[in-house]
Amino acid sequence: MPTYISLIRFTQKGMEGIKEGPARLDRAKQVFRAAGAELKAFYLVSGQYDAVVISEAPNFETVTRLSFATGAGGNIRTESMQAFTEEEHRKIIATLP
């Protein structure tokens, strides 16, 4: 399955309920599984973003649907992108004209 990276920012509401974060993460993992995807890793980070999620999903449509589902609670805003492994990168480059 393709790999995706989601950059997350907590909203004001999310910060006000930050102690509920671990429970929200557990629910998100369940939502991902129900959609045929997997939340592979979660990192709390410092800087421009508050967290990073690495996931696998069948396609970008599924990732978009999951972003809407998890963002609908009003606690986070996400920015997602597809990630390519080194092996996938080499395959892509090899097919260039």
PDB file of C-alpha atoms in Angstrom, residues 5 8-9 16 26 35-36 41 46 52-53 55 59-60 66 71 74 80 84-85 88 96:
ATOM      1  CA  ILE A   5       2.742  11.577   5.625  1.00  0.00           C
ATOM      2  CA  ILE A   8      -0.776  18.072  11.894  1.00  0.00           C
ATOM      3  CA  ARG A   9      -1.479  21.323  13.687  1.00  0.00           C
ATOM      4  CA  GLU A  16      -7.719  23.070  25.235  1.00  0.00           C
ATOM      5  CA  ASP A  26      -6.536   5.535  19.717  1.00  0.00           C
ATOM      6  CA  ALA A  35     -11.162   2.293   6.275  1.00  0.00           C
ATOM      7  CA  GLY A  36      -8.653  -0.369   5.244  1.00  0.00           C
ATOM      8  CA  ALA A  41       3.512   5.937  13.383  1.00  0.00           C
ATOM      9  CA  SER A  46       8.256  20.879  17.720  1.00  0.00           C
ATOM     10  CA  VAL A  52       3.424  13.961  12.139  1.00  0.00           C
ATOM     11  CA  VAL A  53       1.570  10.781  11.189  1.00  0.00           C
ATOM     12  CA  SER A  55       0.178   5.903   7.427  1.00  0.00           C
ATOM     13  CA  ASN A  59      -5.172   5.476  -2.251  1.00  0.00           C
ATOM     14  CA  PHE A  60      -5.175   9.234  -1.712  1.00  0.00           C
ATOM     15  CA  LEU A  66      -9.634   9.989   6.848  1.00  0.00           C
ATOM     16  CA  GLY A  71     -10.468  16.759  11.416  1.00  0.00           C
ATOM     17  CA  GLY A  74     -12.279  20.340  15.351  1.00  0.00           C
ATOM     18  CA  SER A  80      -1.170  15.111   3.734  1.00  0.00           C
ATOM     19  CA  PHE A  84       7.909   7.242  -1.794  1.00  0.00           C
ATOM     20  CA  THR A  85      10.543   4.841  -0.513  1.00  0.00           C
ATOM     21  CA  GLU A  88      10.114   3.526  -5.395  1.00  0.00           C
ATOM     22  CA  LEU A  96      12.244   8.882 -17.127  1.00  0.00           C
TER      23      LEU A  96
END
